[in-house]
Every structure is written in C-alpha cells, then in structure tokens.
mmCIF file of C-alpha atoms in Angstrom:
data_model
loop_
_atom_site.group_PDB
_atom_site.id
_atom_site.type_symbol
_atom_site.label_atom_id
_atom_site.label_comp_id
_atom_site.label_asym_id
_atom_site.label_seq_id
_atom_site.Cartn_x
_atom_site.Cartn_y
_atom_site.Cartn_z
ATOM 1 C CA MET A 262 24.565 -13.156 4.286
ATOM 2 C CA THR A 263 27.249 -10.553 4.600
ATOM 3 C CA ALA A 264 31.052 -10.977 3.329
ATOM 4 C CA GLU A 265 32.062 -11.656 6.864
ATOM 5 C CA ASP A 266 29.458 -14.469 7.284
ATOM 6 C CA ASN A 267 30.881 -15.960 4.063
ATOM 7 C CA ARG A 268 34.311 -15.759 5.321
ATOM 8 C CA ILE A 269 33.573 -17.436 8.744
ATOM 9 C CA ASP A 270 31.591 -20.213 6.947
ATOM 10 C CA ARG A 271 34.516 -20.827 4.589
ATOM 11 C CA ARG A 272 36.930 -21.190 7.699
ATOM 12 C CA TRP A 273 34.558 -23.639 9.362
ATOM 13 C CA GLU A 274 34.223 -25.639 5.972
ATOM 14 C CA GLN A 275 38.121 -26.094 6.004
ATOM 15 C CA LEU A 276 38.249 -26.980 9.451
ATOM 16 C CA HIS A 277 35.668 -29.691 9.038
ATOM 17 C CA THR A 278 37.270 -30.888 5.822
ATOM 18 C CA TRP A 279 40.895 -30.931 6.873
ATOM 19 C CA GLY A 280 40.734 -30.930 10.578
ATOM 20 C CA PRO A 281 40.496 -34.714 11.220
ATOM 21 C CA TYR A 282 43.499 -35.203 8.973
ATOM 22 C CA GLY A 283 45.661 -32.733 10.892
ATOM 23 C CA PHE A 284 44.342 -34.221 14.319
ATOM 24 C CA LEU A 285 45.243 -37.661 13.164
ATOM 25 C CA GLY A 286 48.674 -36.645 12.028
ATOM 26 C CA ILE A 287 49.463 -34.937 15.255
ATOM 27 C CA SER A 288 48.180 -38.013 17.077
ATOM 28 C CA ILE A 289 50.662 -40.353 14.945
ATOM 29 C CA VAL A 290 53.561 -38.154 15.509
ATOM 30 C CA LEU A 291 53.154 -37.794 19.252
ATOM 31 C CA GLY A 292 52.297 -41.568 19.616
ATOM 32 C CA VAL A 293 55.259 -42.683 17.938
ATOM 33 C CA ALA A 294 57.554 -40.257 19.644
ATOM 34 C CA SER A 295 56.404 -41.330 23.072
ATOM 35 C CA ALA A 296 56.105 -45.073 22.354
ATOM 36 C CA ASP A 297 57.993 -47.657 24.460
ATOM 37 C CA PRO A 298 60.762 -49.210 22.428
ATOM 38 C CA HIS A 299 59.931 -52.618 23.711
ATOM 39 C CA THR A 300 56.365 -52.394 22.476
ATOM 40 C CA PRO A 301 55.391 -55.917 21.035
ATOM 41 C CA ASP A 302 55.267 -56.012 17.304
ATOM 42 C CA THR A 303 51.542 -57.047 17.358
ATOM 43 C CA VAL A 304 50.629 -53.825 18.998
ATOM 44 C CA TRP A 305 52.558 -51.842 16.300
ATOM 45 C CA LEU A 306 50.703 -53.973 13.678
ATOM 46 C CA THR A 307 47.472 -53.244 15.246
ATOM 47 C CA ALA A 308 48.072 -49.667 15.773
ATOM 48 C CA TRP A 309 49.277 -49.017 12.191
ATOM 49 C CA SER A 310 46.275 -51.107 10.708
ATOM 50 C CA LEU A 311 43.896 -48.917 12.626
ATOM 51 C CA VAL A 312 45.797 -45.719 11.459
ATOM 52 C CA GLY A 313 45.316 -47.060 7.927
ATOM 53 C CA ALA A 314 41.644 -47.810 8.542
ATOM 54 C CA ALA A 315 41.169 -44.131 10.004
ATOM 55 C CA LEU A 316 42.818 -42.615 6.979
ATOM 56 C CA VAL A 317 40.812 -44.707 4.589
ATOM 57 C CA LEU A 318 37.658 -43.817 6.390
ATOM 58 C CA GLN A 319 38.576 -40.009 6.143
ATOM 59 C CA LEU A 320 39.186 -40.296 2.422
ATOM 60 C CA TRP A 321 35.834 -42.073 1.842
ATOM 61 C CA TRP A 322 33.932 -39.387 3.885
ATOM 62 C CA HIS A 323 35.825 -36.727 2.090
ATOM 63 C CA GLY A 324 34.446 -37.839 -1.207
ATOM 64 C CA THR A 325 31.041 -38.808 -0.009
ATOM 65 C CA ARG A 326 30.409 -35.465 1.861
ATOM 66 C CA PHE A 327 31.114 -33.297 -1.175
ATOM 67 C CA ARG A 328 28.628 -35.504 -3.180
ATOM 68 C CA ARG A 329 25.828 -34.973 -0.720
ATOM 69 C CA PRO A 330 23.457 -31.890 -0.921
ATOM 70 C CA GLY A 331 24.806 -29.123 1.198
ATOM 71 C CA HIS A 332 28.269 -30.897 1.521
ATOM 72 C CA GLY A 333 27.090 -32.929 4.269
ATOM 73 C CA ARG A 334 25.995 -30.315 6.585
ATOM 74 C CA THR A 335 22.877 -31.867 7.477
ATOM 75 C CA PRO A 336 22.470 -35.326 9.494
ATOM 76 C CA SER A 337 22.316 -38.324 7.441
ATOM 77 C CA ALA A 338 22.672 -42.017 7.904
ATOM 78 C CA ALA A 339 26.157 -41.990 6.211
ATOM 79 C CA GLY A 340 27.214 -39.232 8.469
ATOM 80 C CA SER A 341 26.131 -41.057 11.625
ATOM 81 C CA ALA A 342 27.903 -44.352 10.418
ATOM 82 C CA TYR A 343 30.959 -42.348 9.666
ATOM 83 C CA TYR A 344 30.854 -40.818 13.208
ATOM 84 C CA LEU A 345 30.417 -44.064 14.842
ATOM 85 C CA VAL A 346 33.072 -45.837 12.967
ATOM 86 C CA ARG A 347 35.595 -42.972 13.486
ATOM 87 C CA TRP A 348 34.770 -42.751 17.255
ATOM 88 C CA ALA A 349 35.402 -46.619 17.692
ATOM 89 C CA LEU A 350 38.817 -46.304 15.827
ATOM 90 C CA ALA A 351 39.584 -43.274 17.994
ATOM 91 C CA PHE A 352 38.658 -45.268 21.141
ATOM 92 C CA VAL A 353 40.837 -48.086 20.380
ATOM 93 C CA LEU A 354 43.826 -46.006 19.160
ATOM 94 C CA THR A 355 43.539 -43.948 22.488
ATOM 95 C CA TRP A 356 43.721 -47.154 24.500
ATOM 96 C CA LEU A 357 46.901 -48.012 22.606
ATOM 97 C CA SER A 358 48.227 -44.459 23.022
ATOM 98 C CA PRO A 359 46.627 -41.586 25.004
ATOM 99 C CA PHE A 360 47.985 -39.100 22.283
ATOM 100 C CA PHE A 361 45.289 -40.278 19.884
ATOM 101 C CA ALA A 362 42.857 -38.299 22.036
ATOM 102 C CA PHE A 363 43.497 -35.452 19.493
ATOM 103 C CA TYR A 364 41.860 -37.619 16.887
ATOM 104 C CA ALA A 365 39.114 -38.474 19.171
ATOM 105 C CA ALA A 366 38.416 -34.739 19.805
ATOM 106 C CA THR A 367 37.236 -34.342 16.350
ATOM 107 C CA GLY A 368 33.983 -35.697 17.611
ATOM 108 C CA TYR A 369 33.408 -32.453 19.532
ATOM 109 C CA MET A 370 33.427 -30.212 16.324
ATOM 110 C CA ASP A 371 31.102 -31.981 13.957
ATOM 111 C CA ALA A 372 28.565 -33.739 16.137
ATOM 112 C CA ASP A 373 25.877 -31.236 15.243
ATOM 113 C CA GLU A 374 26.366 -31.803 11.421
ATOM 114 C CA LEU A 375 26.706 -35.534 11.456
ATOM 115 C CA LEU A 376 24.323 -36.760 14.037
ATOM 116 C CA PRO A 377 20.560 -36.365 14.428
ATOM 117 C CA ARG A 378 19.323 -34.424 17.298
ATOM 118 C CA ARG A 379 18.331 -37.267 19.417
ATOM 119 C CA LEU A 380 21.883 -38.766 19.175
ATOM 120 C CA ARG A 381 23.923 -35.735 19.238
ATOM 121 C CA ARG A 382 24.342 -35.705 23.124
ATOM 122 C CA LEU A 383 25.070 -39.434 23.228
ATOM 123 C CA GLY A 384 27.813 -38.726 20.449
ATOM 124 C CA LEU A 385 29.382 -35.911 22.452
ATOM 125 C CA LEU A 386 29.399 -38.129 25.566
ATOM 126 C CA ALA A 387 31.194 -41.017 23.733
ATOM 127 C CA SER A 388 33.848 -38.611 22.632
ATOM 128 C CA ALA A 389 34.089 -37.123 26.032
ATOM 129 C CA VAL A 390 34.683 -40.696 27.348
ATOM 130 C CA THR A 391 37.670 -41.141 25.018
ATOM 131 C CA VAL A 392 39.196 -37.904 25.708
ATOM 132 C CA ALA A 393 38.656 -38.102 29.587
ATOM 133 C CA GLY A 394 40.266 -41.441 29.431
ATOM 134 C CA ALA A 395 43.405 -40.167 27.757
ATOM 135 C CA GLN A 396 43.646 -37.209 30.152
ATOM 136 C CA SER A 397 43.289 -39.508 33.016
ATOM 137 C CA GLY A 398 46.662 -41.166 32.146
ATOM 138 C CA GLY A 399 45.464 -43.521 29.578
ATOM 139 C CA MET A 400 43.283 -46.723 29.422
ATOM 140 C CA PRO A 401 42.969 -49.242 30.891
ATOM 141 C CA PHE A 402 42.824 -47.833 34.606
ATOM 142 C CA GLY A 403 44.951 -49.310 37.161
ATOM 143 C CA SER A 404 43.842 -47.573 40.298
ATOM 144 C CA VAL A 405 41.077 -45.956 42.222
ATOM 145 C CA VAL A 406 42.621 -42.610 41.808
ATOM 146 C CA GLN A 407 42.580 -42.960 37.938
ATOM 147 C CA TRP A 408 38.965 -43.907 38.103
ATOM 148 C CA THR A 409 38.198 -40.837 40.403
ATOM 149 C CA LEU A 410 40.149 -38.512 38.041
ATOM 150 C CA PHE A 411 38.517 -39.972 34.960
ATOM 151 C CA ALA A 412 35.066 -39.328 36.536
ATOM 152 C CA VAL A 413 36.077 -35.665 37.247
ATOM 153 C CA LEU A 414 37.373 -35.376 33.818
ATOM 154 C CA LEU A 415 34.432 -36.825 32.213
ATOM 155 C CA LEU A 416 32.140 -34.609 34.176
ATOM 156 C CA ALA A 417 34.067 -31.423 33.271
ATOM 157 C CA ASN A 418 34.331 -32.472 29.533
ATOM 158 C CA SER A 419 30.740 -33.101 29.404
ATOM 159 C CA ALA A 420 29.857 -29.903 31.069
ATOM 160 C CA LEU A 421 32.122 -28.097 28.634
ATOM 161 C CA GLN A 422 30.557 -29.553 25.727
ATOM 162 C CA VAL A 423 26.989 -29.035 26.925
ATOM 163 C CA GLY A 424 27.971 -25.324 27.391
ATOM 164 C CA ILE A 425 29.565 -25.125 23.924
ATOM 165 C CA ALA A 426 26.663 -26.893 22.304
ATOM 166 C CA HIS A 427 24.175 -24.477 23.976
ATOM 167 C CA LEU A 428 26.166 -21.578 22.875
ATOM 168 C CA ASN A 429 26.407 -22.982 19.320
ATOM 169 C CA GLU A 430 22.729 -23.552 19.196
ATOM 170 C CA GLN A 431 22.062 -19.937 20.334
ATOM 171 C CA GLU A 432 24.470 -18.649 17.675
ATOM 172 C CA LYS A 433 22.749 -20.745 14.934
ATOM 173 C CA LEU A 434 19.353 -19.439 16.293
ATOM 174 C CA ARG A 435 20.667 -15.880 15.993
ATOM 175 C CA SER A 436 22.094 -16.352 12.595
ATOM 176 C CA ARG A 437 18.888 -17.851 11.575
ATOM 177 C CA GLU A 438 16.774 -14.846 12.783
ATOM 178 C CA ARG A 439 19.445 -12.503 11.209
ATOM 179 C CA SER A 440 18.945 -14.337 7.882
ATOM 180 C CA GLU A 441 15.143 -14.159 8.281
ATOM 181 C CA THR A 442 15.249 -10.456 9.019
ATOM 182 C CA ILE A 443 17.485 -9.777 5.956
ATOM 183 C CA ALA A 444 15.157 -11.867 3.923
ATOM 184 C CA ALA A 445 12.036 -9.976 5.087
ATOM 185 C CA LEU A 446 13.752 -6.579 4.624
ATOM 186 C CA ARG A 447 14.916 -7.766 0.965
ATOM 187 C CA GLN A 448 11.132 -8.796 0.470
ATOM 188 C CA ALA A 449 9.918 -5.327 1.894
ATOM 189 C CA LEU A 450 12.275 -3.453 -0.466
ATOM 190 C CA ASP A 451 11.118 -5.635 -3.503
ATOM 191 C CA GLU A 452 7.445 -4.904 -2.515
ATOM 192 C CA ASN A 453 8.334 -1.166 -2.201
ATOM 193 C CA ALA A 454 9.883 -1.275 -5.632
ATOM 194 C CA ALA A 455 6.761 -3.002 -6.963
ATOM 195 C CA LEU A 456 4.435 -0.448 -5.211
ATOM 196 C CA HIS A 457 6.553 2.338 -6.533
ATOM 197 C CA THR A 458 6.332 1.114 -9.991
ATOM 198 C CA GLN A 459 2.584 0.636 -9.600
ATOM 199 C CA LEU A 460 2.357 4.094 -8.253
ATOM 200 C CA LEU A 461 4.007 5.641 -11.179
ATOM 201 C CA LEU A 462 2.000 3.597 -13.760
ATOM 202 C CA GLN A 463 -1.158 4.854 -11.932
ATOM 203 C CA ALA A 464 0.248 8.430 -11.934
ATOM 204 C CA ARG A 465 0.867 8.111 -15.691
ATOM 205 C CA GLU A 466 -2.634 6.858 -16.374
ATOM 206 C CA ALA A 467 -4.259 9.498 -14.135
ATOM 207 C CA GLY A 468 -2.022 12.052 -15.899
ATOM 208 C CA VAL A 469 -3.647 11.223 -19.259
ATOM 209 C CA ALA A 470 -7.133 11.712 -17.706
ATOM 210 C CA ASP A 471 -5.902 14.955 -16.376
ATOM 211 C CA GLU A 472 -4.472 15.992 -19.472
ATOM 212 C CA ARG A 473 -7.735 15.396 -21.167
ATOM 213 C CA ARG A 474 -9.586 17.463 -18.655
ATOM 214 C CA ARG A 475 -6.895 20.307 -18.946
ATOM 215 C CA LEU A 476 -7.393 20.242 -22.732
ATOM 216 C CA ALA A 477 -11.037 20.392 -22.524
ATOM 217 C CA ALA A 478 -10.795 23.319 -20.300
ATOM 218 C CA GLU A 479 -8.288 25.055 -22.308
ATOM 219 C CA ILE A 480 -10.498 24.567 -25.416
ATOM 220 C CA HIS A 481 -13.367 25.969 -23.448
ATOM 221 C CA ASP A 482 -11.604 29.110 -22.097
ATOM 222 C CA THR A 483 -9.537 30.057 -25.181
ATOM 223 C CA ILE A 484 -10.424 28.254 -28.467
ATOM 224 C CA ALA A 485 -14.094 28.035 -28.090
ATOM 225 C CA GLN A 486 -14.306 31.512 -26.684
ATOM 226 C CA GLY A 487 -12.349 32.839 -29.682
ATOM 227 C CA LEU A 488 -14.452 30.855 -32.264
ATOM 228 C CA ALA A 489 -17.692 32.433 -30.616
ATOM 229 C CA GLY A 490 -16.100 35.783 -31.063
ATOM 230 C CA ILE A 491 -15.194 35.021 -34.662
ATOM 231 C CA ILE A 492 -18.979 33.969 -35.374
ATOM 232 C CA ALA A 493 -20.183 37.133 -33.820
ATOM 233 C CA GLN A 494 -18.002 39.224 -35.789
ATOM 234 C CA LEU A 495 -18.956 37.494 -39.043
ATOM 235 C CA GLN A 496 -22.522 37.801 -38.129
ATOM 236 C CA VAL A 497 -22.061 41.733 -37.880
ATOM 237 C CA VAL A 498 -20.250 41.546 -41.118
ATOM 238 C CA THR A 499 -23.205 39.808 -42.606
ATOM 239 C CA ASN A 500 -25.578 42.295 -41.662
ATOM 240 C CA ALA A 501 -23.409 45.463 -42.060
ATOM 241 C CA PRO A 502 -24.321 47.619 -45.092
ATOM 242 C CA ASP A 503 -21.233 49.845 -44.598
ATOM 243 C CA PRO A 504 -18.096 48.107 -46.420
ATOM 244 C CA GLU A 505 -15.849 50.057 -43.753
ATOM 245 C CA VAL A 506 -17.714 48.568 -40.879
ATOM 246 C CA ALA A 507 -17.564 45.216 -42.469
ATOM 247 C CA GLU A 508 -13.879 45.350 -43.080
ATOM 248 C CA GLU A 509 -13.373 46.423 -39.445
ATOM 249 C CA HIS A 510 -15.275 43.435 -38.197
ATOM 250 C CA VAL A 511 -13.487 41.174 -40.700
ATOM 251 C CA GLY A 512 -9.969 42.248 -39.197
ATOM 252 C CA ARG A 513 -11.314 41.697 -35.790
ATOM 253 C CA ALA A 514 -12.420 38.103 -36.827
ATOM 254 C CA LEU A 515 -9.050 37.499 -38.434
ATOM 255 C CA ALA A 516 -7.175 38.756 -35.270
ATOM 256 C CA LEU A 517 -9.459 36.280 -33.204
ATOM 257 C CA ALA A 518 -8.679 33.501 -35.567
ATOM 258 C CA ARG A 519 -4.808 33.901 -35.281
ATOM 259 C CA HIS A 520 -5.006 34.204 -31.465
ATOM 260 C CA SER A 521 -7.277 31.043 -31.417
ATOM 261 C CA LEU A 522 -4.789 29.263 -33.751
ATOM 262 C CA GLY A 523 -1.857 30.150 -31.382
ATOM 263 C CA GLU A 524 -3.902 28.931 -28.399
ATOM 264 C CA ALA A 525 -4.645 25.625 -30.160
ATOM 265 C CA ARG A 526 -0.988 25.250 -30.994
ATOM 266 C CA ARG A 527 0.025 25.850 -27.429
ATOM 267 C CA SER A 528 -2.633 23.541 -25.888
ATOM 268 C CA VAL A 529 -1.322 20.791 -28.253
ATOM 269 C CA HIS A 530 2.287 21.545 -27.484
ATOM 270 C CA ASN A 531 1.507 21.341 -23.713
ATOM 271 C CA LEU A 532 -0.384 17.970 -23.986
ATOM 272 C CA ALA A 533 2.936 16.171 -23.697
ATOM 273 C CA PRO A 534 5.920 17.461 -22.149
ATOM 274 C CA VAL A 535 8.083 17.670 -25.239
ATOM 275 C CA ALA A 536 10.401 19.995 -23.327
ATOM 276 C CA LEU A 537 11.712 16.958 -21.536
ATOM 277 C CA GLU A 538 12.674 15.018 -24.498
ATOM 278 C CA HIS A 539 16.093 16.517 -25.093
ATOM 279 C CA ASP A 540 16.546 18.348 -21.790
ATOM 280 C CA GLY A 541 16.838 17.722 -18.019
ATOM 281 C CA LEU A 542 14.088 19.187 -15.729
ATOM 282 C CA PRO A 543 16.153 22.461 -14.898
ATOM 283 C CA GLU A 544 16.866 23.078 -18.501
ATOM 284 C CA ALA A 545 13.251 22.559 -19.453
ATOM 285 C CA LEU A 546 12.022 24.786 -16.698
ATOM 286 C CA GLN A 547 14.216 27.467 -17.534
ATOM 287 C CA LYS A 548 13.065 27.534 -21.091
ATOM 288 C CA THR A 549 9.677 27.415 -20.007
ATOM 289 C CA VAL A 550 10.107 30.399 -17.573
ATOM 290 C CA THR A 551 12.017 32.460 -20.121
ATOM 291 C CA GLU A 552 9.376 31.803 -23.076
ATOM 292 C CA TRP A 553 6.615 32.628 -20.564
ATOM 293 C CA SER A 554 8.237 35.901 -19.733
ATOM 294 C CA GLU A 555 8.933 36.964 -23.183
ATOM 295 C CA ARG A 556 5.361 36.060 -24.386
ATOM 296 C CA THR A 557 3.610 37.938 -21.286
ATOM 297 C CA GLY A 558 6.073 40.682 -20.689
ATOM 298 C CA ILE A 559 6.150 39.726 -17.021
ATOM 299 C CA ARG A 560 9.547 39.530 -15.314
ATOM 300 C CA ALA A 561 10.401 35.939 -14.368
ATOM 301 C CA GLU A 562 13.427 34.433 -12.829
ATOM 302 C CA PHE A 563 14.393 30.861 -12.425
ATOM 303 C CA THR A 564 16.841 29.337 -9.701
ATOM 304 C CA VAL A 565 18.156 25.871 -9.010
ATOM 305 C CA THR A 566 19.637 24.927 -5.487
ATOM 306 C CA GLY A 567 21.202 21.745 -4.575
ATOM 307 C CA THR A 568 22.849 19.326 -6.620
ATOM 308 C CA ALA A 569 20.726 18.563 -9.829
ATOM 309 C CA GLU A 570 19.942 15.020 -10.474
ATOM 310 C CA GLN A 571 18.049 13.158 -13.255
ATOM 311 C CA LEU A 572 14.700 12.601 -12.088
ATOM 312 C CA HIS A 573 12.157 9.698 -13.061
ATOM 313 C CA GLU A 574 10.237 10.890 -16.054
ATOM 314 C CA GLU A 575 6.813 10.976 -14.283
ATOM 315 C CA VAL A 576 8.259 13.126 -11.412
ATOM 316 C CA ALA A 577 10.026 15.538 -13.988
ATOM 317 C CA ALA A 578 6.841 15.633 -15.984
ATOM 318 C CA THR A 579 4.609 16.430 -12.804
ATOM 319 C CA LEU A 580 6.842 19.348 -11.782
ATOM 320 C CA LEU A 581 6.971 20.745 -15.301
ATOM 321 C CA ARG A 582 3.144 20.673 -15.653
ATOM 322 C CA ILE A 583 2.596 22.213 -12.175
ATOM 323 C CA VAL A 584 4.857 25.183 -13.232
ATOM 324 C CA GLN A 585 3.100 25.638 -16.477
ATOM 325 C CA GLU A 586 -0.224 25.910 -14.935
ATOM 326 C CA ALA A 587 1.075 28.141 -12.087
ATOM 327 C CA LEU A 588 2.465 30.484 -14.760
ATOM 328 C CA SER A 589 -0.684 30.402 -16.724
ATOM 329 C CA ASN A 590 -2.637 31.332 -13.598
ATOM 330 C CA ALA A 591 -0.226 34.066 -12.680
ATOM 331 C CA ALA A 592 -0.825 35.548 -16.036
ATOM 332 C CA ARG A 593 -4.493 35.084 -16.323
ATOM 333 C CA HIS A 594 -5.559 35.993 -12.641
ATOM 334 C CA ALA A 595 -2.759 37.464 -10.739
ATOM 335 C CA HIS A 596 -1.956 40.405 -12.822
ATOM 336 C CA ALA A 597 1.735 40.039 -11.320
ATOM 337 C CA SER A 598 4.673 42.149 -12.287
ATOM 338 C CA ARG A 599 7.295 39.659 -11.140
ATOM 339 C CA VAL A 600 7.276 35.756 -10.641
ATOM 340 C CA GLY A 601 10.207 33.566 -9.132
ATOM 341 C CA VAL A 602 10.417 29.878 -9.790
ATOM 342 C CA THR A 603 12.820 27.704 -7.623
ATOM 343 C CA LEU A 604 13.820 24.166 -7.911
ATOM 344 C CA SER A 605 15.646 22.788 -4.895
ATOM 345 C CA TYR A 606 17.219 19.295 -4.779
ATOM 346 C CA LEU A 607 17.536 17.767 -1.197
ATOM 347 C CA GLY A 608 19.444 14.672 -1.905
ATOM 348 C CA ASP A 609 20.924 14.583 1.697
ATOM 349 C CA PHE A 610 17.318 14.640 3.124
ATOM 350 C CA PRO A 611 16.427 11.222 4.401
ATOM 351 C CA GLY A 612 14.808 9.429 1.458
ATOM 352 C CA GLY A 613 15.452 12.662 -0.746
ATOM 353 C CA GLU A 614 13.082 15.365 -1.835
ATOM 354 C CA VAL A 615 12.539 17.900 -4.781
ATOM 355 C CA ILE A 616 10.896 21.138 -3.656
ATOM 356 C CA LEU A 617 9.466 23.468 -6.367
ATOM 357 C CA ASP A 618 8.407 27.009 -5.302
ATOM 358 C CA ILE A 619 6.541 29.404 -7.517
ATOM 359 C CA ARG A 620 6.075 32.902 -6.074
ATOM 360 C CA ASP A 621 4.334 36.099 -7.679
ATOM 361 C CA ASP A 622 3.687 39.619 -6.421
ATOM 362 C CA GLY A 623 0.121 39.697 -8.066
ATOM 363 C CA THR A 624 -3.161 40.377 -6.389
ATOM 364 C CA GLY A 625 -3.367 37.315 -4.390
ATOM 365 C CA PHE A 626 -6.509 35.672 -2.966
ATOM 366 C CA ASP A 627 -8.030 33.843 -0.059
ATOM 367 C CA PRO A 628 -7.302 30.186 -0.272
ATOM 368 C CA LEU A 629 -10.224 29.119 1.792
ATOM 369 C CA ALA A 630 -12.627 31.274 -0.576
ATOM 370 C CA VAL A 631 -11.610 29.594 -3.778
ATOM 371 C CA PRO A 632 -14.702 28.369 -5.515
ATOM 372 C CA ALA A 633 -15.158 24.719 -6.238
ATOM 373 C CA ARG A 634 -13.949 23.562 -9.451
ATOM 374 C CA THR A 635 -16.476 23.067 -12.123
ATOM 375 C CA ARG A 636 -16.508 21.084 -15.449
ATOM 376 C CA ALA A 637 -16.035 24.272 -17.413
ATOM 377 C CA GLY A 638 -13.313 25.513 -15.040
ATOM 378 C CA GLY A 639 -9.421 25.412 -15.729
ATOM 379 C CA PHE A 640 -7.196 22.894 -14.227
ATOM 380 C CA GLY A 641 -6.443 25.046 -11.118
ATOM 381 C CA LEU A 642 -5.033 24.449 -7.772
ATOM 382 C CA ASP A 643 -7.008 21.235 -7.184
ATOM 383 C CA GLY A 644 -5.369 19.640 -10.341
ATOM 384 C CA MET A 645 -1.921 20.787 -9.387
ATOM 385 C CA ARG A 646 -2.408 19.135 -5.844
ATOM 386 C CA ALA A 647 -3.772 16.078 -7.350
ATOM 387 C CA ARG A 648 -0.581 15.758 -9.562
ATOM 388 C CA ALA A 649 1.804 16.197 -6.681
ATOM 389 C CA GLU A 650 -0.274 13.666 -4.533
ATOM 390 C CA ARG A 651 -0.250 10.999 -7.286
ATOM 391 C CA ILE A 652 3.568 10.619 -6.893
ATOM 392 C CA ALA A 653 3.490 10.621 -3.152
ATOM 393 C CA GLY A 654 4.023 14.399 -2.893
ATOM 394 C CA SER A 655 2.219 17.442 -1.642
ATOM 395 C CA LEU A 656 1.223 21.013 -2.653
ATOM 396 C CA THR A 657 0.861 23.931 -0.250
ATOM 397 C CA VAL A 658 -0.619 27.302 -1.119
ATOM 398 C CA GLU A 659 0.072 30.597 0.752
ATOM 399 C CA SER A 660 -1.742 33.807 -0.306
ATOM 400 C CA GLU A 661 -3.397 36.927 0.878
ATOM 401 C CA PRO A 662 -5.380 39.435 -1.244
ATOM 402 C CA GLY A 663 -3.011 42.069 -2.264
ATOM 403 C CA LEU A 664 0.000 40.262 -1.102
ATOM 404 C CA GLY A 665 0.791 37.934 -4.040
ATOM 405 C CA THR A 666 0.959 34.119 -3.964
ATOM 406 C CA ALA A 667 3.343 31.342 -3.144
ATOM 407 C CA LEU A 668 2.994 27.663 -4.193
ATOM 408 C CA SER A 669 5.215 24.965 -2.918
ATOM 409 C CA ALA A 670 5.306 21.396 -4.172
ATOM 410 C CA ARG A 671 7.309 18.769 -2.436
ATOM 411 C CA VAL A 672 7.827 15.413 -4.127
ATOM 412 C CA PRO A 673 10.035 12.485 -3.590
ATOM 413 C CA LEU A 674 13.478 12.434 -5.265
ATOM 414 C CA VAL A 675 12.912 9.370 -7.504
ATOM 415 C CA ARG A 676 15.859 9.009 -9.710
ATOM 416 C CA HIS A 677 15.608 8.044 -13.437
ATOM 417 C CA ASP A 678 15.539 4.342 -14.265
ATOM 418 C CA ASN A 679 18.980 3.288 -15.789
#
C-alpha cells in the first residue's frame, strides 16, 4: 500500500469516526433555529430525549468499534444493531424536524462496513426513505403532491446510492487487485533474491571444484613437469663420470627446482583470490596486470570505464580468475607483445552489467578448431566460460590466426551485500 493510499484510508477513518457527530450537531443547530416557537413542550422533550439517545449511541459505538478487530470495518452483529437503532432514531427525529435528514444521511457512508451484503441494499433504501421524506417537505405527508414528490425523490436517492455503491465496489475490487499485484511482485522479488542467493552459493561450490581442477592442471603442466626434469637431470648426474658434466646437470636440476617452487607458490597463491581481501576489483586487476607484465616482460595496460562500484565477492572473484587465466594463456600460447585489459561498469544499463575485455596482439587461433579439453589440459576457454555462466554471465571469444585474440566477459552488476 502506497503513502497516498494510507492517507486516503486515514481520511475515511476520520469521516466514519467523527462524521455522525458532525451531522448530528448540524441537524440540532438547524432544527432548533427553524423550530416553531409554539411547539409543545412534549415535542421538545421527545426531541431532546432522542438527541440524547443518539449521542449515547454514538459514544457506545465509538468505544465498541475501536475494540473490535479491524476497527469495526467488517460487518458484525453489533454493527448491524448500531445501524438499525441509529436509523430508527434518525427517522423519528426527521419526522419531528426535516433538518435531521443530515443525521439520517450517515447511513449512506457506512452501510458497506456495518451491514452484511444481503442487508446492505435494504439499509441504503431505509436511509433513502428518511432523506427523501425530509426533502419532500417533512413527514407526515399532507397531500398527493408530497407523496408524488416523495416517490420521485426516493427513486432518485435510491438510484444515486445504487450507482455510488457500484462505483465503491469497483474501486474496492481494483484496490484489492492492486494489492494482490503488489503482493505478487513482492513475492517474486523475494523469490528472485532467494534464487540469486542460491545461484551465488552454487557458483561458490562450483568454483571450489574448478579450483581443484585448475590446480591439478597447474601441477601437471608446471610442477610435475619440473620434477620430472629434475629427476632426469639427477639420473644423468648419477651416471656421469666427469665432475664437470655432473656439476652442470646439478645446476640445471637446481634451476628447475627453483622454477618449480615458484610455480607451486604461484598456484597456491591463485587458489584463493587474496588480491581481493584488501582491494576492490579495479585495484586487484591493476596489480595483477602490472605484476604479470613485470614477470613476463610483455607490455600490458589496464583501464576502467564507468563508475566503479563494489561488487559482490563472487562476481569480483570470477572476473579476477578470468583475467588471471587469460593472461596465463597469453603468456604461454599467444606469444603476444601487448595486452590490454578493460573493466567497464554499466550501472545505467537496465539491471546493470559489468564487461571485462582482454585483448592481445598474439598469434591468435581459430576458435572453432580448439581441441576438446582433456583431464590433463589447462583451465582454458571452457573453464572461463563456465565461470561466467555460473553467475548468469557469458563469455565471447574473437580470434583469427595471426590477428590476436579478444575475450569479452559480461556478468550482472550485483552489488556487495552490506
């Protein structure tokens, strides 16, 4: 329910609470002002007794209504009794003075709240009889003209009330439908939030499995091969009679051991995105690109476009892993001399997106001719694409032999949970 709906409800609540008092007061003032000075004392006594009874009735209902669930907005036996007694008092008072039709008109505005559906039209008709009688010049009627005028006014009042009741029902129906729509939208948003949370949890679990496969491939491609080389060199040393030859192969074994140690440390470091522990994604990518450039001697540039925002940790980790793997591929396979990495925030795009572009001027390849990934293979394009898809993103590859490679990862802009 909107703030405007709440404001309108408060106005209706105030009208239903204080309206009968106000209409009764107007009726008393006009009735006394227009009374015949020669009115018998018994009539005055009756009128004031009925006014007192009406006031007591209003005070009773005022207290009873606010003690009931929903402040008496739903039909009940107490509400029906209140409506009937108030109509009877208004009818007799209007018989004594037509100006009490103002008080009788209160039956128009709360019949839908006080009476059950089967009695609602009857209650409106009873109120219309009282009001039409006053409009016809007051009861009792003394001529055929008054009776005719009463019939016409009763018909007009009834038709007006039927029309107003119909419009009121339609408005309530639209309001109920609007509330149901809002509730459905809120439920859909809650379900989307739950699905989003589930998606991120699944992505995290899948990421662990991917890291295990990546680490296995890293060990196979670097550490295992280095250890195999060390063993081969040491076997040569064992069978070499010449000390100089043995020393040369020992040196090679030591170099391989240092290199393998460095690769092991790098693999362990990359197992978890520690670069994101103290930095945002742009800072972590800048450091990653700079360190990679210094280590490989390949010129690399990093650029950020759009307004940087703090991303959800799973989104940031996914983009960081894609960059690390793309740079590794560029160094090991592309033989590139220049690499460019661009991180673009599209917060104004419907839903928001983050685009990561990695371009190199290396040897390139035919994307359609890439061999299927094997258990001994590296993380590769399939792994990067799977990472992006797990967080509802995508990865596209553009490359031709001799013309370099361009990778583009598009993922939803999911902000960090505060």
